[in-house]
């Protein structure tokens, strides 16, 4: 037997070497792009450079790409916002998210030196002309390729994009790429309006709609897992799979972002985009190739087969403070957030159960569940397989009853934290003299298996994709339309208050009604959680809930 294959130490070394080799190829591709053609400079503009996303994600991602040699040689980064700031101040705010190591100070200083900040408004043509002049001066080349990242609230997208197109386009042969952050509208109508507006000023080729979940390692891995493994592709259908559940949980509340959140709610914030994107990759047919268009064609095709959601298949909730908690943040309910109106009925938790009407998936529930202010931060996909037929084991004796004793096989793809893929299977209890069965896992936890391998941050990957001109991990306008078509009717029902709002305590495991609904559709929860303790949490404000539902 090949020792290299079995020794985890060697395996890790091999993986690290393979990763280094891939990175080397990428770096040379980047430098080829950077030096090829007549236009070899790049300018990366961050609109909303004073904001939260810029500070936490964009500046850090650009720094890591620069440090690791992935940015083109001749590049300038220009932050733009209304605030009177300096680049020093911007870095002061962003530095704690950039994780600069002791031995990286020299290269970090070089990174700082390619950055600058310009302040100006979002709707004044003179400011954009000034920005354009500054950019030309900094890059010393009017045809430098230009990338514009819109880290802004959607209220200013229209004016900013128009002014960019009219006043900040590079001279030929420089190209322009526009990175648009979610939310892409609030519903199908406003999303279409935004798309129509963008299409007046940019080609579809130039637009990169970012959904950062598409940059996460395990989300990208779904395609490989599904289509590079016969053992999985053969069973990836209604004959073998009983239910699919895609879960997003956060252990924080809105943390002062309530003003933004209240306008959108958890369905628009997480389900319509991140979870729907995951669903489309889990459920799509095999694409013809790994080309962006082939993959996106299949994603949109499966979304078109999603049937209208029935209101009875929706559970929504809003968190209330946990007055018994010692943590002051957990004592605050959603309505205590300063930006949130006291009578807000915006959901912070939602579960929707979807049906896909095609040959592969008819009858299999796809359960999308997302919640803020829960007991943990976690995102995962659980593919639950059907019961083994036959019932030959003692544990199987009560097959008639829905509470089966023999656990179902379940494939879990843990997106975060601690990326992992594990398959829950039944095994003979080790050492047992008879046939007693216990549930165990075939476990591929990345932190153990691929020790030392760096998994890039989602924004790092996606920004690099934009430099490379790769659209695999960006959302096409027809995908977006389908996602809105699916959630729009439910949003309307919620608006009309036709779906009861359930209060849950900050730190809860979830909402019991959601788990019951999932069980009714055939997803069998085999965890160890005992609802008895939680019941008091989900009905903490039962009286208030009842009163509101009566209104
Ligand atoms: N923060 C996050 O974690 C995530 C954010 N996003 C999306 O990214 C975009 C930016 O998010 P984020 O950085 O959190 O947003 P911010 O609220 O921090 O806004 C970014 C910048 O926009 C300007 N701004 C804020 N409000 C207004 C307004 N009403 N009118 C005009 N300008 C305004 C401010 O700059 P100034 O006043 O200096 O001009 C601010 O610094 C949003 O579309 C958001 O949905 C997506 C995923 C995650
Ligand atoms: O897009 C969003 O995502 C974040 C969660 O991102 P993650 O990468 O930390 O899982 C969420 O907090 C935010 O509300 C939402 O807008």
XYZ file of C-alpha atoms and ligand atoms in Angstrom:
615
model
C 0.000 0.000 0.000
C 1.190 3.508 -0.772
C 2.243 4.932 2.591
C 1.663 8.475 1.397
C -1.991 7.722 1.058
C -2.519 6.584 4.596
C -0.253 8.761 6.656
C -2.202 11.911 7.638
C 1.051 13.854 8.037
C 2.031 13.105 4.433
C -1.475 13.789 3.258
C -1.412 17.216 4.839
C 1.940 17.976 3.209
C 0.588 16.834 -0.155
C -2.505 18.977 0.202
C -0.490 22.037 1.217
C 1.881 21.481 -1.722
C -1.035 21.043 -4.123
C -2.637 24.231 -2.826
C 0.674 26.120 -3.213
C 0.919 24.895 -6.778
C -2.628 26.067 -7.589
C -1.937 29.450 -5.990
C 1.231 29.770 -8.052
C -0.786 29.150 -11.239
C -3.352 31.734 -10.160
C -0.665 34.299 -9.388
C 0.927 33.873 -12.775
C -2.508 34.140 -14.416
C -3.093 37.390 -12.526
C 0.264 38.751 -13.545
C -0.441 37.671 -17.162
C -3.703 39.627 -17.040
C -1.912 42.517 -15.412
C 0.847 42.750 -17.979
C -1.000 41.613 -21.077
C -2.377 44.043 -23.628
C -1.773 47.759 -23.674
C -3.731 48.433 -20.487
C -1.871 46.976 -17.557
C -2.966 49.104 -14.607
C -5.992 48.436 -12.436
C -7.987 50.694 -10.163
C -10.262 49.215 -7.525
C -12.871 51.685 -6.259
C -14.727 51.079 -3.011
C -17.911 53.113 -2.827
C -19.053 53.324 0.790
C -15.452 53.024 1.998
C -16.459 54.507 5.364
C -18.966 51.703 6.028
C -19.270 48.438 7.864
C -18.800 46.062 4.932
C -15.761 47.941 3.641
C -14.133 47.856 7.058
C -14.923 44.243 7.930
C -14.685 42.507 4.592
C -13.472 44.453 1.582
C -10.318 46.096 2.895
C -9.254 42.901 4.691
C -9.895 40.782 1.563
C -7.884 43.174 -0.606
C -5.050 43.134 1.904
C -4.901 39.319 1.985
C -4.956 39.163 -1.807
C -2.169 41.746 -1.993
C -0.097 40.008 0.686
C -0.413 36.665 -1.081
C 0.550 38.100 -4.458
C -2.868 37.814 -6.106
C -3.381 41.441 -7.050
C -1.951 42.757 -10.311
C 1.367 44.536 -10.002
C 0.099 47.962 -10.991
C -2.936 48.587 -8.885
C -4.395 51.486 -6.947
C -7.282 51.221 -4.503
C -9.484 54.268 -4.045
C -12.016 54.520 -1.222
C -14.927 56.877 -1.827
C -17.712 58.044 0.500
C -19.284 61.255 1.754
C -17.561 61.326 5.152
C -14.582 63.609 5.718
C -12.029 60.907 6.376
C -8.442 60.051 5.603
C -7.050 56.767 4.419
C -5.214 56.525 7.759
C -8.520 56.697 9.607
C -10.043 54.067 7.322
C -7.165 51.697 8.056
C -7.353 52.451 11.763
C -10.955 51.208 11.689
C -10.306 48.242 9.422
C -7.031 47.052 10.909
C -8.482 44.807 13.558
C -10.230 42.808 10.821
C -7.101 42.565 8.676
C -5.150 40.366 11.077
C -1.733 41.723 10.129
C 1.010 39.441 11.522
C 4.230 40.608 13.184
C 6.375 39.756 10.168
C 4.012 41.398 7.681
C 4.470 45.046 8.609
C 6.737 45.893 5.704
C 4.384 44.492 3.071
C 1.420 45.979 4.902
C 2.976 49.435 4.599
C 3.334 48.855 0.845
C -0.336 47.895 0.726
C -1.289 51.075 2.581
C 0.737 53.089 0.072
C -1.403 51.921 -2.894
C -4.560 53.113 -1.127
C -6.166 56.525 -1.059
C -9.460 58.058 -0.029
C -11.577 60.688 -1.726
C -14.745 62.124 -0.327
C -17.709 63.222 -2.370
C -21.416 62.872 -2.767
C -23.344 60.062 -4.433
C -25.409 62.224 -6.733
C -23.258 65.064 -7.968
C -21.672 64.841 -11.376
C -18.797 67.206 -10.488
C -17.744 64.892 -7.673
C -17.582 61.969 -10.073
C -15.607 63.986 -12.589
C -13.201 64.899 -9.796
C -12.951 61.230 -8.836
C -12.223 60.329 -12.453
C -9.438 62.932 -12.673
C -7.896 61.765 -9.421
C -8.033 58.167 -10.618
C -6.308 59.065 -13.890
C -3.597 60.907 -11.989
C -3.041 58.042 -9.567
C -2.870 55.310 -12.183
C -1.101 57.523 -14.727
C -3.168 55.767 -17.352
C -6.646 56.677 -18.590
C -7.177 53.177 -19.906
C -6.500 51.399 -16.612
C -9.014 48.610 -15.962
C -11.546 49.735 -13.377
C -13.414 47.703 -10.777
C -16.159 49.412 -8.778
C -17.399 47.825 -5.557
C -20.759 49.228 -4.403
C -20.656 48.801 -0.621
C -23.588 51.164 -0.240
C -27.199 51.136 0.820
C -29.454 50.346 -2.161
C -31.102 53.767 -1.892
C -28.119 55.302 -3.722
C -27.402 52.532 -6.255
C -29.217 54.211 -9.112
C -27.518 57.591 -8.960
C -24.082 56.118 -8.217
C -24.179 53.608 -11.059
C -25.394 56.185 -13.540
C -22.668 58.624 -12.567
C -19.984 55.936 -12.679
C -21.031 54.954 -16.157
C -21.206 58.532 -17.404
C -18.078 59.947 -15.773
C -15.745 57.204 -14.594
C -15.479 54.775 -17.486
C -11.931 53.880 -18.482
C -10.692 54.721 -21.950
C -10.394 51.759 -24.305
C -8.968 49.124 -24.065
C -9.535 49.292 -20.316
C -12.531 47.333 -19.073
C -15.050 48.153 -16.344
C -16.498 45.692 -13.813
C -19.218 46.667 -11.375
C -19.667 44.653 -8.176
C -23.153 45.073 -6.767
C -23.950 44.026 -3.213
C -27.249 42.598 -2.124
C -30.059 43.416 -1.554
C -30.914 43.514 -5.261
C -34.253 45.149 -4.652
C -36.940 44.403 -2.075
C -39.187 42.310 -4.272
C -39.504 41.184 -7.863
C -40.725 44.567 -9.035
C -37.996 46.670 -7.424
C -35.359 44.108 -8.392
C -36.490 44.270 -12.024
C -36.458 48.047 -11.823
C -32.875 47.986 -10.589
C -31.903 45.488 -13.312
C -33.512 47.673 -15.965
C -31.671 50.691 -14.633
C -28.335 48.876 -14.589
C -28.880 47.517 -18.083
C -29.218 51.073 -19.384
C -25.694 51.879 -18.250
C -23.824 48.566 -18.175
C -23.722 45.380 -20.173
C -24.603 42.174 -18.303
C -20.959 41.247 -18.913
C -19.877 44.190 -16.735
C -22.169 43.415 -13.774
C -21.080 41.141 -10.927
C -23.925 40.565 -8.424
C -22.196 39.308 -5.329
C -23.644 36.738 -2.939
C -20.825 36.026 -0.553
C -22.165 32.560 0.282
C -21.080 31.531 -3.217
C -17.512 32.281 -2.141
C -17.572 29.912 0.819
C -15.435 26.788 0.555
C -18.171 24.294 1.345
C -20.717 25.921 -0.927
C -18.205 25.686 -3.765
C -17.568 22.081 -2.792
C -21.176 20.988 -3.340
C -20.648 20.767 -7.101
C -17.579 18.581 -6.714
C -19.179 16.367 -4.089
C -22.275 15.834 -6.179
C -20.795 15.377 -9.590
C -17.374 13.888 -8.938
C -18.632 11.018 -6.782
C -20.721 8.259 -8.305
C -21.597 7.071 -4.826
C -23.449 10.338 -4.261
C -24.685 11.211 -7.737
C -26.503 7.864 -7.957
C -28.575 8.499 -4.842
C -29.096 12.239 -5.267
C -32.798 12.057 -6.022
C -36.279 11.412 -4.667
C -35.790 7.629 -4.622
C -33.171 7.868 -1.890
C -33.559 11.274 -0.295
C -36.390 11.957 2.140
C -35.734 15.633 2.852
C -33.184 18.402 2.445
C -32.737 21.119 5.018
C -30.563 24.200 4.645
C -29.969 26.019 7.891
C -28.543 29.429 8.780
C -28.259 30.347 12.467
C -26.676 33.349 14.104
C -26.061 33.865 17.806
C -26.148 37.634 17.477
C -29.067 39.991 17.099
C -29.207 42.932 14.718
C -26.512 44.734 16.753
C -27.475 48.246 15.776
C -28.108 47.277 12.098
C -31.809 47.124 12.941
C -32.558 50.191 10.836
C -31.402 48.382 7.699
C -32.730 45.002 8.762
C -36.223 46.156 9.616
C -36.841 47.196 6.030
C -35.854 43.749 4.801
C -36.335 40.976 7.376
C -34.708 37.564 7.437
C -36.361 36.240 4.262
C -34.903 39.003 2.105
C -31.681 39.197 4.114
C -30.713 35.534 4.014
C -33.284 33.168 2.479
C -33.996 34.837 -0.876
C -30.278 35.031 -1.618
C -27.846 32.875 0.355
C -30.103 29.895 1.073
C -31.814 29.967 -2.314
C -28.401 29.966 -4.002
C -27.373 26.937 -1.961
C -30.639 25.211 -2.807
C -30.115 25.756 -6.510
C -26.674 24.140 -6.389
C -27.890 21.226 -4.269
C -30.859 20.581 -6.558
C -29.676 21.459 -10.085
C -29.057 18.924 -12.832
C -25.491 18.218 -13.899
C -24.142 21.176 -15.881
C -22.466 20.534 -19.242
C -19.185 21.909 -17.959
C -17.710 23.990 -15.149
C -18.194 27.127 -17.238
C -20.109 29.881 -15.480
C -22.918 29.995 -18.018
C -23.494 26.232 -17.969
C -23.724 26.193 -14.183
C -25.962 29.238 -14.032
C -28.255 27.790 -16.721
C -28.862 24.730 -14.534
C -29.344 26.789 -11.392
C -31.998 28.923 -12.983
C -33.703 25.884 -14.525
C -34.230 24.227 -11.167
C -35.441 27.457 -9.580
C -38.080 27.633 -12.307
C -39.423 24.278 -11.102
C -40.009 25.499 -7.558
C -43.734 25.536 -6.842
C -45.457 28.457 -5.104
C -44.945 28.231 -1.349
C -48.065 27.548 0.671
C -48.557 29.972 3.581
C -49.079 26.990 5.920
C -45.515 25.925 5.065
C -44.069 29.115 6.473
C -43.130 29.779 10.089
C -41.885 33.197 11.167
C -40.623 34.558 14.446
C -39.149 37.600 16.133
C -36.741 37.443 19.077
C -37.422 38.926 22.468
C -34.774 39.664 25.115
C -33.810 36.981 27.583
C -34.211 38.814 30.833
C -32.508 35.975 32.743
C -29.340 36.160 30.683
C -26.197 37.644 32.210
C -25.136 38.864 28.777
C -26.502 42.396 28.266
C -26.780 41.800 24.485
C -29.045 38.802 25.028
C -31.287 40.834 27.302
C -32.178 43.008 24.333
C -35.022 41.957 22.105
C -35.339 42.943 18.444
C -37.733 45.747 19.315
C -35.118 47.182 21.699
C -32.754 47.892 18.778
C -32.700 51.682 18.372
C -33.305 51.548 14.617
C -36.381 49.324 14.926
C -39.913 50.745 15.302
C -41.531 49.559 18.525
C -44.400 47.925 16.663
C -42.266 46.252 14.009
C -43.532 42.917 12.711
C -40.408 42.140 10.713
C -39.361 38.490 11.112
C -35.901 37.699 12.434
C -36.539 33.961 12.027
C -38.216 32.132 9.174
C -38.669 28.676 7.804
C -40.100 28.023 4.368
C -40.706 24.597 2.881
C -40.318 24.393 -0.873
C -41.301 21.739 -3.395
C -39.481 21.232 -6.656
C -41.736 19.917 -9.352
C -39.393 17.872 -11.496
C -38.535 14.247 -12.055
C -35.620 14.271 -9.628
C -37.256 15.984 -6.680
C -41.056 15.698 -6.757
C -42.261 15.017 -3.215
C -38.975 15.883 -1.462
C -39.308 18.843 0.895
C -36.574 21.476 0.716
C -36.647 23.227 4.058
C -34.928 26.612 4.294
C -34.520 27.851 7.848
C -32.778 31.026 9.016
C -32.711 32.863 12.283
C -30.882 35.562 14.172
C -30.340 35.673 17.947
C -30.303 31.904 18.364
C -28.092 29.681 20.488
C -25.219 29.314 17.993
C -23.674 30.497 14.737
C -23.958 27.778 12.149
C -24.741 27.207 8.493
C -25.234 23.711 7.181
C -26.943 21.534 4.615
C -28.473 18.260 5.729
C -29.442 15.656 3.173
C -31.576 13.106 4.946
C -31.926 9.715 3.291
C -34.965 7.489 3.392
C -35.450 4.774 6.014
C -33.851 1.429 5.299
C -36.679 -0.853 4.372
C -37.157 -4.278 5.855
C -36.804 -3.670 9.558
C -34.617 -6.654 10.506
C -33.021 -5.067 13.583
C -34.529 -4.769 17.013
C -34.139 -1.000 16.900
C -36.302 -1.066 13.819
C -39.218 -2.820 15.477
C -41.338 0.294 15.706
C -41.063 1.204 12.012
C -44.774 1.861 11.850
C -44.468 4.687 14.264
C -43.004 7.896 12.839
C -40.513 8.054 15.672
C -38.193 5.434 14.176
C -35.578 4.041 16.428
C -33.154 3.266 13.632
C -31.636 6.554 12.589
C -31.725 7.639 8.987
C -28.495 8.163 7.121
C -27.768 11.825 6.770
C -25.113 13.678 4.830
C -24.175 16.930 6.512
C -22.201 19.663 4.791
C -21.200 22.158 7.441
C -20.568 25.472 5.730
C -19.467 27.211 8.944
C -17.970 27.283 11.458
C -15.380 24.474 11.211
C -16.006 23.334 7.659
C -16.865 19.651 7.544
C -18.620 16.949 5.608
C -19.897 14.040 7.611
C -22.153 11.135 6.862
C -24.249 9.909 9.730
C -24.555 6.143 9.492
C -25.573 3.240 11.694
C -22.892 0.919 12.893
C -22.695 -2.109 15.126
C -21.903 -0.917 18.627
C -18.179 -1.679 18.916
C -17.495 -4.726 21.035
C -21.130 -5.602 21.376
C -21.801 -9.334 21.349
C -25.110 -8.963 19.560
C -26.440 -6.641 16.892
C -27.049 -3.505 18.833
C -26.728 -0.479 16.662
C -25.394 2.977 17.244
C -25.282 6.066 15.127
C -21.869 7.364 14.151
C -20.208 9.601 11.567
C -17.857 9.123 8.662
C -16.179 12.387 9.352
C -14.234 14.759 7.111
C -13.616 17.703 9.374
C -11.360 20.045 7.445
C -9.483 21.384 10.471
C -8.240 17.872 11.249
C -7.859 16.410 7.794
C -6.305 19.417 6.075
C -4.361 20.904 8.935
C -2.359 23.932 7.776
C -4.393 24.545 4.630
C -5.630 28.092 4.454
C -9.229 28.474 3.360
C -9.603 31.906 1.786
C -12.346 34.181 3.002
C -15.408 34.294 0.732
C -14.787 37.946 -0.221
C -11.179 37.163 -1.048
C -12.217 34.482 -3.541
C -14.992 36.534 -5.075
C -12.933 39.691 -5.513
C -10.234 37.575 -7.140
C -12.920 36.097 -9.437
C -13.839 39.610 -10.547
C -10.211 40.405 -11.400
C -10.088 37.167 -13.396
C -13.418 37.886 -15.096
C -14.956 34.656 -13.795
C -18.711 34.730 -13.268
C -19.303 31.200 -11.946
C -19.880 32.512 -8.444
C -21.984 35.540 -9.272
C -25.740 35.801 -9.628
C -27.259 36.205 -13.081
C -30.294 38.424 -13.526
C -32.627 35.532 -14.396
C -31.570 33.638 -11.237
C -32.384 36.706 -9.268
C -35.792 37.033 -10.864
C -36.656 33.430 -10.062
C -35.564 33.790 -6.448
C -37.835 36.810 -6.059
C -40.688 35.046 -7.844
C -40.464 32.281 -5.230
C -40.457 34.454 -2.110
C -42.613 37.380 -3.245
C -46.037 35.835 -2.473
C -44.874 34.847 0.993
C -43.553 38.314 1.712
C -46.953 39.658 0.717
C -48.700 37.247 3.113
C -46.387 38.318 5.927
C -47.032 41.966 5.145
C -50.763 41.314 5.365
C -50.134 39.650 8.742
C -51.629 36.392 7.508
C -48.826 34.369 9.040
C -48.615 34.243 12.835
C -45.517 35.757 14.384
C -43.986 33.568 17.089
C -41.801 35.179 19.725
C -38.636 33.339 20.724
C -36.108 34.192 23.363
C -32.646 35.415 22.400
C -30.423 32.341 22.595
C -33.137 29.796 21.771
C -32.398 26.606 19.888
C -35.104 27.484 17.390
C -38.861 27.644 17.120
C -40.723 24.507 17.921
C -43.451 25.141 15.363
C -40.789 25.176 12.639
C -39.417 21.820 13.765
C -42.937 20.379 13.875
C -43.624 21.615 10.348
C -40.384 20.072 9.092
C -41.289 16.782 10.774
C -44.731 16.868 9.187
C -43.026 17.043 5.808
C -40.818 14.079 6.609
C -37.609 15.538 8.047
C -36.866 13.560 11.163
C -34.796 15.369 13.766
C -32.585 12.933 15.639
C -30.657 15.395 17.762
C -30.509 15.279 21.503
C -32.323 18.529 22.119
C -35.205 18.332 24.597
C -37.946 20.755 23.695
C -39.474 20.731 27.151
C -36.943 23.341 28.274
C -37.324 25.434 25.174
C -41.090 25.557 25.137
C -41.135 28.324 27.687
C -38.754 30.257 25.440
C -40.732 30.116 22.202
C -43.907 31.043 23.967
C -42.267 33.644 26.169
C -44.577 36.236 24.777
C -47.481 34.000 23.928
C -50.022 36.469 25.132
C -48.501 39.254 23.076
C -48.335 36.954 20.040
C -51.966 35.948 20.399
C -53.038 39.547 20.769
C -51.098 40.591 17.657
C -52.373 37.732 15.572
C -55.920 38.708 16.450
C -55.362 42.250 15.135
N -22.215 44.873 6.570
C -22.337 43.613 6.181
O -21.924 42.688 6.864
C -23.001 43.283 4.881
C -23.462 44.274 4.039
N -24.003 43.951 2.821
C -24.486 44.970 1.908
O -23.413 45.840 1.574
C -23.865 47.170 1.422
C -23.117 48.059 2.384
O -23.337 47.579 3.702
P -22.764 48.310 4.988
O -21.338 48.643 4.782
O -23.139 47.489 6.132
O -23.615 49.625 4.994
P -23.405 50.966 5.815
O -24.695 51.312 6.455
O -22.200 50.910 6.677
O -23.217 52.003 4.627
C -22.018 52.135 3.859
C -21.742 53.608 3.637
O -22.789 54.177 2.869
C -23.048 55.508 3.289
N -24.462 55.613 3.690
C -25.071 55.039 4.727
N -26.379 55.352 4.767
C -26.600 56.168 3.711
C -27.744 56.817 3.187
N -28.914 56.705 3.754
N -27.584 57.555 2.070
C -26.401 57.666 1.472
N -25.283 57.063 1.930
C -25.382 56.324 3.023
C -22.155 55.767 4.470
O -21.016 56.450 3.990
P -20.904 58.037 3.984
O -21.930 58.605 4.881
O -19.511 58.292 4.426
O -21.113 58.385 2.556
C -21.722 54.401 4.928
O -20.442 54.403 5.492
C -25.365 47.148 1.674
O -26.011 47.027 0.464
C -25.552 45.885 2.502
O -26.805 45.323 2.344
C -24.080 42.654 2.410
C -23.643 41.635 3.206
C -23.104 41.852 4.512
O -25.578 38.809 4.061
C -25.616 38.689 5.263
O -24.845 37.756 5.830
C -24.469 37.888 7.192
C -23.899 36.536 7.592
O -22.749 36.248 6.849
P -21.730 35.145 7.378
O -20.753 35.029 6.281
O -21.144 35.675 8.647
O -22.514 33.912 7.630
C -25.644 38.274 8.060
O -25.203 38.556 9.365
C -26.270 39.537 7.490
O -27.446 39.841 8.225
C -26.648 39.355 6.059
O -27.011 40.612 5.508
